[in-house]
Each structure stands twice: as structure tokens, then as C-alpha cells.
Coordinates of C-alpha atoms in Angstrom, one line a residue:
M1 CA 49.1 118.9 196.8
H2 CA 51.2 121.1 194.4
P3 CA 50.0 120.1 190.9
H4 CA 52.1 120.8 187.8
P5 CA 51.3 124.3 186.6
T6 CA 49.7 123.1 183.4
R7 CA 47.8 120.2 184.8
R8 CA 44.3 120.1 186.4
S9 CA 44.0 117.6 189.1
A10 CA 41.2 116.0 191.2
L11 CA 41.6 116.6 194.9
M12 CA 38.8 114.4 196.0
A13 CA 39.7 110.8 196.7
G14 CA 38.8 108.6 193.9
G15 CA 38.1 111.4 191.4
A16 CA 34.5 112.5 190.9
L17 CA 32.2 111.4 193.7
A18 CA 28.7 110.4 193.1
A19 CA 26.1 113.2 193.6
G20 CA 23.9 112.9 196.7
T21 CA 26.1 110.4 198.5
A22 CA 24.6 109.8 202.0
L23 CA 26.6 111.3 204.9
P24 CA 27.9 108.3 206.9
A25 CA 27.7 108.1 210.7
A26 CA 31.4 109.0 211.0
A27 CA 31.1 112.1 208.9
A28 CA 27.8 113.1 210.6
A29 CA 29.7 112.9 213.9
S30 CA 32.4 115.0 212.4
T31 CA 29.9 117.8 211.7
A32 CA 29.3 118.2 215.4
A33 CA 33.0 118.3 216.0
V34 CA 33.5 120.9 213.3
A35 CA 30.9 123.1 215.0
R36 CA 32.6 122.8 218.3
E37 CA 36.3 123.1 217.4
T38 CA 37.9 126.4 216.5
S39 CA 41.5 126.7 215.3
P40 CA 42.9 130.1 214.5
A41 CA 45.7 128.6 212.6
A42 CA 43.4 126.6 210.4
A43 CA 40.9 129.4 209.9
G44 CA 43.5 132.1 209.4
N45 CA 44.9 134.5 211.9
G46 CA 43.2 137.3 210.1
W47 CA 40.0 136.7 212.1
R48 CA 41.8 138.3 215.1
R49 CA 41.5 141.6 213.3
L50 CA 37.8 141.5 213.1
P51 CA 36.8 142.9 216.6
G52 CA 39.0 145.9 216.1
I53 CA 37.5 146.6 212.6
L54 CA 33.9 146.3 213.9
A55 CA 34.7 148.6 216.9
R56 CA 35.7 151.3 214.4
I57 CA 32.5 151.1 212.3
R58 CA 29.9 153.3 213.9
P59 CA 26.7 154.3 212.1
P60 CA 26.1 158.1 212.1
T61 CA 23.5 159.6 214.4
F62 CA 21.2 162.6 213.6
P63 CA 19.5 165.4 215.6
D64 CA 15.9 164.7 216.5
R65 CA 14.5 167.1 213.9
R66 CA 12.0 165.9 211.3
F67 CA 11.3 167.5 207.9
D68 CA 8.3 165.9 206.3
I69 CA 8.5 166.2 202.6
T70 CA 4.8 167.0 202.3
R71 CA 5.4 170.2 204.2
Y72 CA 7.6 171.2 201.2
G73 CA 4.9 170.4 198.6
A74 CA 5.4 166.6 198.0
V75 CA 2.3 164.6 197.0
G76 CA 2.3 160.9 197.4
D77 CA -0.3 160.1 194.6
G78 CA 2.0 158.1 192.4
A79 CA 1.9 160.7 189.6
T80 CA 3.2 164.1 190.9
M81 CA 6.9 164.7 190.4
N82 CA 8.4 165.5 193.8
T83 CA 12.1 166.1 193.0
A84 CA 12.0 169.8 193.9
A85 CA 10.0 169.2 197.1
I86 CA 12.4 166.6 198.3
R87 CA 15.4 168.8 197.4
A88 CA 13.9 171.6 199.4
A89 CA 13.4 169.4 202.5
I90 CA 17.0 168.2 202.3
T91 CA 18.3 171.7 202.0
A92 CA 16.2 172.9 205.0
C93 CA 17.4 169.9 207.1
H94 CA 21.0 170.5 206.2
R95 CA 20.8 174.2 207.0
A96 CA 19.2 173.5 210.3
G97 CA 22.2 171.4 211.3
G98 CA 20.8 168.0 210.4
G99 CA 18.0 165.6 211.1
H100 CA 15.5 163.3 209.3
V101 CA 13.9 164.1 206.0
V102 CA 10.8 162.0 206.3
V103 CA 8.9 160.3 203.4
P104 CA 5.5 159.4 204.9
A105 CA 3.1 156.7 203.6
G106 CA 2.3 157.1 199.9
R107 CA 3.9 156.7 196.6
F108 CA 6.2 159.6 195.8
V109 CA 7.6 159.9 192.3
T110 CA 11.0 161.6 192.0
G111 CA 14.1 162.1 190.0
A112 CA 17.6 162.2 191.4
I113 CA 17.9 162.8 195.1
H114 CA 21.2 164.4 196.3
L115 CA 21.9 164.0 200.0
R116 CA 23.9 166.4 202.2
S117 CA 25.8 166.1 205.4
R118 CA 23.9 165.3 208.6
V119 CA 20.8 164.3 206.6
D120 CA 18.9 161.0 207.1
L121 CA 16.5 160.3 204.3
H122 CA 13.9 158.3 206.2
V123 CA 11.3 156.4 204.2
S124 CA 8.6 155.4 206.6
E125 CA 6.7 152.1 206.5
G126 CA 4.1 152.4 203.8
G127 CA 6.2 155.1 202.1
I128 CA 7.6 154.5 198.6
L129 CA 10.1 156.5 196.6
A130 CA 9.3 155.6 193.0
F131 CA 12.1 156.8 190.7
S132 CA 11.3 158.3 187.3
P133 CA 12.0 156.1 184.3
D134 CA 13.0 159.2 182.3
P135 CA 16.8 159.6 181.9
A136 CA 16.4 163.4 181.8
D137 CA 15.4 163.3 185.5
Y138 CA 19.0 162.3 186.4
L139 CA 20.7 165.2 184.7
P140 CA 22.9 167.2 185.0
A141 CA 25.7 164.6 185.0
V142 CA 27.6 164.1 188.2
L143 CA 31.1 162.7 189.0
T144 CA 30.7 158.9 189.5
R145 CA 32.6 155.7 189.0
W146 CA 31.1 153.4 186.3
E147 CA 32.4 149.8 186.4
G148 CA 35.5 151.0 188.1
T149 CA 36.3 154.0 185.8
E150 CA 35.7 157.6 186.8
C151 CA 33.5 159.8 184.6
Y152 CA 30.6 162.2 184.5
N153 CA 27.3 160.3 183.9
Y154 CA 23.7 160.3 184.8
S155 CA 23.2 160.9 188.5
P156 CA 22.6 157.8 190.7
F157 CA 19.0 157.8 191.9
V158 CA 20.2 158.6 195.4
Y159 CA 23.6 160.3 195.4
A160 CA 25.9 162.0 197.9
Y161 CA 29.4 163.4 197.0
G162 CA 31.9 164.4 199.6
Q163 CA 29.4 164.4 202.5
R164 CA 29.8 163.3 206.1
G165 CA 27.0 161.7 208.1
V166 CA 24.5 160.6 205.5
A167 CA 21.8 157.9 205.6
V168 CA 18.9 156.3 203.9
T169 CA 16.8 154.5 206.4
G170 CA 13.3 153.3 207.3
H171 CA 11.0 150.4 206.6
G172 CA 9.7 151.8 203.3
I173 CA 10.6 151.0 199.7
L174 CA 13.0 152.5 197.2
D175 CA 11.5 151.4 193.8
G176 CA 13.8 152.0 190.9
Q177 CA 11.0 151.2 188.4
A178 CA 13.8 150.2 186.0
R179 CA 11.6 148.0 184.0
L180 CA 9.5 151.0 183.0
G181 CA 12.6 152.9 181.7
P182 CA 15.0 152.3 178.8
W183 CA 17.8 151.0 181.1
E184 CA 17.4 147.3 180.3
S185 CA 17.3 148.0 176.5
W186 CA 20.6 149.8 176.8
Y187 CA 22.3 146.7 178.3
R188 CA 20.5 143.8 176.7
T189 CA 21.8 143.9 173.1
G190 CA 25.1 145.7 173.8
S191 CA 24.4 147.9 170.7
L192 CA 23.6 150.9 172.9
Q193 CA 25.6 150.6 176.1
G194 CA 28.5 148.7 174.4
P195 CA 30.1 151.6 172.4
D196 CA 30.0 153.9 175.5
Q197 CA 31.3 151.2 177.7
R198 CA 34.3 150.6 175.4
L199 CA 34.8 154.4 175.0
L200 CA 35.0 154.9 178.7
R201 CA 37.4 152.0 179.2
R202 CA 39.6 153.4 176.5
M203 CA 39.6 156.8 178.1
G204 CA 40.6 155.3 181.4
T205 CA 43.4 153.3 179.8
E206 CA 44.7 156.3 177.8
G207 CA 44.5 158.6 180.8
V208 CA 42.0 161.1 179.4
P209 CA 41.3 163.7 182.1
V210 CA 38.2 162.8 184.1
A211 CA 36.7 166.2 183.3
D212 CA 36.7 165.2 179.7
R213 CA 34.9 161.9 180.2
V214 CA 31.4 163.2 179.9
F215 CA 28.5 160.9 179.3
G216 CA 24.9 161.3 180.4
A217 CA 22.6 162.9 177.8
G218 CA 22.9 161.2 174.4
H219 CA 24.8 158.2 176.0
H220 CA 23.8 154.9 177.4
L221 CA 25.7 154.2 180.6
R222 CA 23.1 153.1 183.2
P223 CA 23.1 155.0 186.5
K224 CA 23.5 153.3 189.9
M225 CA 20.6 153.1 192.4
V226 CA 22.3 154.4 195.6
Q227 CA 25.8 155.8 195.4
F228 CA 27.9 157.5 198.1
N229 CA 31.1 158.9 196.6
R230 CA 33.9 160.1 198.8
C231 CA 31.7 160.2 201.9
R232 CA 32.3 159.3 205.5
D233 CA 29.9 157.9 208.1
V234 CA 27.3 156.3 205.9
L235 CA 24.2 154.3 206.9
V236 CA 21.7 152.4 204.7
S237 CA 19.2 150.6 207.0
D238 CA 16.0 148.6 207.0
L239 CA 14.8 149.4 203.5
T240 CA 13.5 147.2 200.7
I241 CA 15.1 148.2 197.4
V242 CA 13.6 146.9 194.3
D243 CA 14.1 147.1 190.5
P244 CA 17.4 149.1 190.3
P245 CA 18.8 149.9 186.8
M246 CA 22.3 148.7 187.7
W247 CA 24.3 148.2 191.0
T248 CA 22.1 148.8 194.0
V249 CA 24.1 150.2 196.9
H250 CA 27.5 151.5 195.9
P251 CA 29.9 153.2 198.4
V252 CA 32.9 154.3 196.5
L253 CA 36.0 155.9 198.1
C254 CA 34.1 156.0 201.4
A255 CA 34.9 155.2 205.0
N256 CA 32.8 154.0 207.9
V257 CA 29.9 152.5 206.1
T258 CA 27.0 150.4 207.5
V259 CA 24.5 148.6 205.4
R260 CA 22.1 146.6 207.7
S261 CA 18.8 144.8 207.4
V262 CA 18.3 145.8 203.8
T263 CA 16.4 143.6 201.3
V264 CA 17.4 143.9 197.7
E265 CA 15.3 142.6 194.8
S266 CA 17.3 143.3 191.7
L267 CA 16.5 141.1 188.7
L268 CA 17.6 143.2 185.7
H269 CA 21.1 142.4 184.2
N270 CA 24.2 143.4 186.1
T271 CA 22.3 144.5 189.3
D272 CA 24.6 143.6 192.2
G273 CA 23.4 144.0 195.7
V274 CA 26.2 145.9 197.5
D275 CA 29.4 147.0 195.8
A276 CA 32.0 148.3 198.2
E277 CA 34.6 150.0 196.0
A278 CA 37.9 151.5 197.1
S279 CA 36.3 151.9 200.6
R280 CA 37.4 151.0 204.1
D281 CA 35.6 149.9 207.2
V282 CA 32.4 148.7 205.7
H283 CA 29.9 146.5 207.5
V284 CA 27.1 144.7 205.6
T285 CA 24.9 142.8 208.1
G286 CA 21.5 141.1 208.3
C287 CA 20.7 141.8 204.6
R288 CA 18.9 139.6 202.0
F289 CA 19.9 139.6 198.4
N290 CA 17.9 138.3 195.5
T291 CA 20.0 139.5 192.5
N292 CA 20.7 139.0 188.9
D293 CA 24.5 139.3 189.6
D294 CA 26.7 139.2 192.6
C295 CA 25.2 139.6 196.1
V296 CA 28.0 141.5 197.8
A297 CA 31.0 142.5 195.7
V298 CA 34.3 144.1 196.8
K299 CA 36.0 146.3 194.2
S300 CA 38.7 149.0 193.8
G301 CA 38.7 150.4 190.3
R302 CA 39.3 149.1 186.8
D303 CA 42.6 148.7 184.9
E304 CA 44.8 151.8 184.4
D305 CA 42.2 154.1 185.9
G306 CA 42.0 152.0 189.0
H307 CA 45.8 152.2 189.3
R308 CA 45.6 156.0 188.8
V309 CA 43.2 156.4 191.8
G310 CA 45.1 153.7 193.7
V311 CA 42.9 153.3 196.7
P312 CA 42.3 149.7 197.9
S313 CA 39.2 148.3 199.5
E314 CA 40.0 147.1 203.0
N315 CA 38.3 145.9 206.2
I316 CA 35.1 144.8 204.6
V317 CA 32.8 142.7 206.9
V318 CA 29.7 140.8 205.7
Q319 CA 27.7 139.0 208.4
D320 CA 24.4 137.2 208.7
C321 CA 23.2 137.7 205.2
D322 CA 21.0 135.6 202.9
F323 CA 22.4 135.1 199.4
A324 CA 20.3 134.2 196.4
G325 CA 21.9 135.6 193.3
R326 CA 22.9 134.7 189.8
W327 CA 26.7 134.7 190.3
G328 CA 28.6 135.2 193.6
G329 CA 27.6 135.3 197.2
I330 CA 30.7 137.1 198.5
T331 CA 32.6 138.2 195.5
V332 CA 36.0 140.0 195.2
G333 CA 36.6 141.7 191.8
S334 CA 36.7 141.8 189.0
E335 CA 37.4 145.5 189.1
M336 CA 40.1 145.3 191.8
S337 CA 43.1 147.2 190.3
G338 CA 43.5 149.3 193.4
G339 CA 43.8 146.2 195.6
V340 CA 41.7 144.5 198.2
R341 CA 42.7 143.4 201.7
N342 CA 40.9 142.0 204.7
V343 CA 37.5 140.8 203.6
F344 CA 35.5 138.9 206.2
A345 CA 32.3 137.0 205.6
E346 CA 30.6 134.8 208.2
N347 CA 27.3 133.2 209.1
C348 CA 25.7 133.7 205.7
R349 CA 23.1 131.4 204.1
I350 CA 23.2 130.3 200.4
N351 CA 19.9 129.8 198.6
P352 CA 17.9 129.5 201.8
P353 CA 14.6 127.8 201.4
D354 CA 12.7 130.6 203.3
F355 CA 14.1 133.2 201.0
P356 CA 13.9 131.6 197.5
G357 CA 15.7 133.7 194.9
H358 CA 15.0 134.0 191.2
Y359 CA 18.5 132.5 190.5
P360 CA 20.6 130.0 192.5
V361 CA 24.0 131.2 193.6
K362 CA 26.7 129.9 191.2
Y363 CA 29.7 130.4 193.6
P364 CA 29.3 131.2 197.3
V365 CA 32.9 132.5 197.3
Y366 CA 33.9 134.1 194.0
I367 CA 37.2 135.8 193.4
K368 CA 38.1 137.2 190.0
A369 CA 41.2 138.9 188.8
S370 CA 43.4 139.2 185.7
K371 CA 46.6 140.7 184.3
K372 CA 44.6 143.4 182.6
R373 CA 43.3 144.5 186.0
G374 CA 46.6 143.9 188.0
G375 CA 46.4 144.7 191.6
F376 CA 46.2 142.4 194.6
I377 CA 43.8 140.5 196.8
D378 CA 45.3 139.7 200.2
G379 CA 43.1 138.0 202.8
V380 CA 39.6 136.7 202.2
Y381 CA 38.2 135.0 205.3
V382 CA 34.9 133.1 205.1
R383 CA 33.4 131.0 207.9
G384 CA 30.0 129.7 209.0
F385 CA 28.5 129.5 205.5
T386 CA 25.5 127.1 205.2
G387 CA 23.2 126.4 202.3
R388 CA 22.2 124.2 199.4
G389 CA 21.8 124.0 195.7
V390 CA 25.0 125.7 194.5
E391 CA 24.9 125.8 190.7
R392 CA 28.6 125.5 190.2
D393 CA 31.6 125.5 192.6
I394 CA 31.7 126.4 196.3
V395 CA 35.0 128.3 195.9
F396 CA 36.0 129.7 192.5
V397 CA 39.2 131.7 192.3
N398 CA 39.9 132.8 188.8
M399 CA 43.0 134.9 188.1
N400 CA 42.4 134.6 184.3
Y401 CA 39.0 136.3 184.4
N402 CA 37.7 137.0 180.8
N403 CA 40.8 135.1 179.6
G404 CA 43.1 137.7 181.0
E405 CA 41.9 140.3 178.4
G406 CA 45.5 140.6 177.1
G407 CA 47.0 142.5 180.1
T408 CA 50.5 142.5 181.4
H409 CA 50.1 143.9 184.9
P410 CA 51.4 141.8 187.9
V411 CA 48.5 140.4 189.8
S412 CA 48.6 138.8 193.3
V413 CA 45.9 136.7 194.9
R414 CA 46.7 135.1 198.3
D415 CA 45.5 134.0 201.7
I416 CA 42.0 132.7 201.0
H417 CA 40.3 130.8 203.9
L418 CA 37.0 128.9 204.2
S419 CA 36.2 127.2 207.5
H420 CA 33.3 125.8 209.6
S421 CA 30.9 125.7 206.7
E422 CA 28.3 123.1 205.5
I423 CA 26.8 123.1 202.0
D424 CA 24.7 120.5 200.3
G425 CA 24.8 120.4 196.5
A426 CA 27.5 121.7 194.2
R427 CA 29.3 120.9 191.0
A428 CA 32.6 120.8 192.8
V429 CA 34.2 122.2 196.0
L430 CA 37.2 124.0 194.4
N431 CA 37.9 125.6 191.1
L432 CA 41.2 127.4 191.4
V433 CA 42.8 129.1 188.4
G434 CA 46.2 130.6 189.1
L435 CA 48.7 131.7 186.4
E436 CA 52.1 130.3 185.5
T437 CA 53.5 133.9 185.9
D438 CA 51.4 134.9 188.9
R439 CA 50.5 131.9 191.0
L440 CA 47.6 131.7 193.4
R441 CA 49.1 131.3 196.9
G442 CA 47.5 130.1 200.1
V443 CA 44.1 128.6 199.8
H444 CA 43.0 126.9 203.1
L445 CA 39.9 125.0 203.9
S446 CA 39.2 123.6 207.4
H447 CA 36.4 122.1 209.4
C448 CA 33.9 121.9 206.5
V449 CA 31.2 119.4 205.4
F450 CA 30.1 119.3 201.8
T451 CA 27.5 116.8 200.5
G452 CA 25.8 116.3 197.2
V453 CA 29.0 117.3 195.3
R454 CA 28.7 116.1 191.8
G455 CA 32.3 116.3 190.4
A456 CA 36.0 116.6 191.0
D457 CA 37.9 119.7 192.0
S458 CA 40.1 121.6 189.5
V459 CA 43.3 123.2 190.5
L460 CA 45.8 125.1 188.3
C461 CA 49.0 127.0 189.3
T462 CA 48.2 127.0 193.0
D463 CA 50.8 126.9 195.8
D464 CA 50.1 126.2 199.5
L465 CA 46.7 124.6 199.3
T466 CA 45.6 122.9 202.5
L467 CA 42.5 121.0 203.6
R468 CA 42.0 120.0 207.3
K469 CA 39.0 118.2 208.5
V470 CA 37.2 118.7 205.3
F471 CA 34.5 116.0 204.4
V472 CA 33.2 115.7 200.9
N473 CA 30.3 113.3 200.3
G474 CA 31.2 111.6 203.6
V475 CA 34.9 111.1 202.8
E476 CA 37.6 113.1 204.6
V477 CA 39.8 114.9 202.1
S478 CA 43.4 115.8 203.0

């Protein structure tokens, strides 16, 4: 079980197994046993931390005061610009000591919305916040983190900086209208976004002061949809969020964050669902993701700038979500230079038939790191995943992401667990890529049933790989 560092080896008995092999009676019986049996040692003792983490995560509450945006001049006719009216309602709510800024039924066009402490932006059922496709409506530039590097850029569509007790809630819709704007053209060819992307990365690598990393007007770095930056006590609840220009919900350097019962429809390039970055005590629960990138991604900054900030993501919990996305279901990285520890994901469904996504998930568990990034990933615990139609591998751990990008930083990935899961249809179960200099350590699968697996596993530079009561196409693998 410890292959030579430079040799890829098949773990499945007999090499590649035929796709669609029927599950024999013995293996079918094992499925019931898997569901009944729990083994803390096999699944990872890290699960014992979960109750304490969840006990700390408490959504903010707000005074029972309502500030209807139409009282401040907002008009829900789908044409009137309402940025100033919404700003006035938020200011009044904040000055009164907090409450709910209410978006009633109607289509309210707006530019950037900046939240303040003790304010819940509540989009009622039938209410739509439709964000302007004009980049000028997201100026002046604000302090943000763009793909893991700090800079000043176009404001996220909904933004809060340094606030405590902020929320976006309700059964209404946030419509990014990104297809009506220039955002996709900035990304698609690389000729517009590419030069600014490379410039920002170089600034981060060279330690250019953040105050001098000014983008925004005249540049082509797309804004995020919803970003909370350096906030505490954050809630995003019940909304449907459609057509964002880039990452959808992005808490960065935050603590005590709840994202619950949110539906994300994000089909432009590079539009993750939730990106928890350099944040702690984050709970994502009961959400549905139909994305053109990762569904839930855990990050902590990029390269030298990520090391400069040096704040890990830790205690991230993802529960009871539906994943339909072009890349990962639960993803860690690739921007993880500040480190990641204690990620828990359980009872999530992959490509569920009652929530058909535009793209099938490539990797239900996707971990990506490199020596350019450096940093560490310590403890990823996954259990109770079910689903079908995985495009590639069920678990892909790649410590040579983007072929390492020529870096020299030490990188550590360890303690990865998958247990009590059943998935039908995948290219392979495991694709593990460690490095000769920085080996992948501690990958543990237990009490799992995988069917319709088309090919052999691939393992490189991996120590302490264990499989216990794992059935692949009806054959127990050990």
C-alpha cells in the first residue's frame, strides 16, 4: 500500500474494473452494514470536534424594525436606479440601532450595496435585486481579495467591510445580470483580464503595498457577487442567487458565518458557489449549487501574499447540500497559502436527479495545492456523500496543481477521510498526487460502496493510505 514514489499503481483488485458491474448480493448486504456501523477510528477522530464547532456558530439576530426601501425612494419597475435609495435605507437602519432593510416585491435595479453593522438586507418573496451591468456602478474601488491577493478593485455587488452582525436574507432573488455586462468578455479570451491578473499576482509576490495595488476603473478584474471582508456574525439565508460575475458568496477573514438554504445558479466561467477564505467557524447548510466551477471551496490566500496575511481557514462545516458543478463538490484550495484545517462535509448529494445541474461534478472531493502556494491542509473529513454520474474521480488530491507553477515553498497535505458514502458512476475512486519532496500523508477511506467505476485508481507519493470495508464494483478493496 506504499507505492514507489515515481510509480502509479492500481489499488483495485485486478486493475481496471468493468464499468457498471452489478452489485452482488454480498456487497449489497455490506451497504446496509456500512450504514449501521460507525467507527471513529476509521472515519477520523476529527469528527469529535464537530459538535463544539457547531455550538459556536450562531447566526446574528436583529431588532424588529423594518425599513422598506420604497420609503426612501426606491422604485421596483426594473428600470429605475435605486442605489441611493437603498443606501439611505441602510444608513437609517444602522443609525437606529439595526433592523431589517426590506426589499418588497418588484424588480429593483441597483449598483453596489454596502452593508453596515446590525443590518439585515431582507429580499422578500417576489422581490428581485437586479445588479447593474455597468462597471461604473461599482466604483469607487474598495479593499478586497481577488483570487487570494489583496487589492483595491470594483466593489462586490453586496459588500461589507469590518462590520459585525450583517445579513442578506429572504426568499427573493439576487440577480447579478452578469450576462448583460462585460464581465464574461473580460474572462473569456484572457486578453483583458489576463494582464491585470498577472500584474496583481506579481504585486503580491513582490510585496507591493496593498494601497498601491489599485485596479477598478480602466482594469478588468471581475467583482465578486457577495463579499464580507473582516466581518463577524454573518448570515446569508434562503435567497436564490443567479448570474454572478465571479465567486458568489465570499466571506474573507471573517468569523461566525452561516450560509443556509441558499440556491446558487452561476454558469459563467469561474463562478464558485461559496468561497470561505481565511475564515473560521463557517457553516454552509441546506444549500443547492449549480455552478460553472467549484460548489463550496475553502481558501486562505495566494502565494506570497497569502503568507503575508497568514490567516488560515479553519472549522468549516458543510452539511446537507446538493452539488452540481463543473469542478469540485467540496474543494480545498488552490489558494491555500495561509493554511486550512478542520474541514467537515457530510450528507451531501452529488448530481442529484431532482436538481439537475448544467455540468456534472468532476470530483466530489477535490484538494489542490502546490509548492508555489505552500501552506498546509490538515484535516478534511467527509462522510455520508451519495450520488451518481461523477465525471472523473471521487477523490482527487493534487499537490502538483498547475504543475507546481515553479514554486519552492514547503507544502503539507495530510489527514483526509472519506467514510459512509455511496456513489454510482466515476472514472476512478482515487487520484492521489503527492510530491517526492512533500508527500501526501494519511488518506483513509472506510465503509463506502462505489459502483459503475470505469478505471483503476492512481496513487503517487502517498504514505499511510488505508481502505476499510470499501467496495468497488462489488469487490471489497483492502
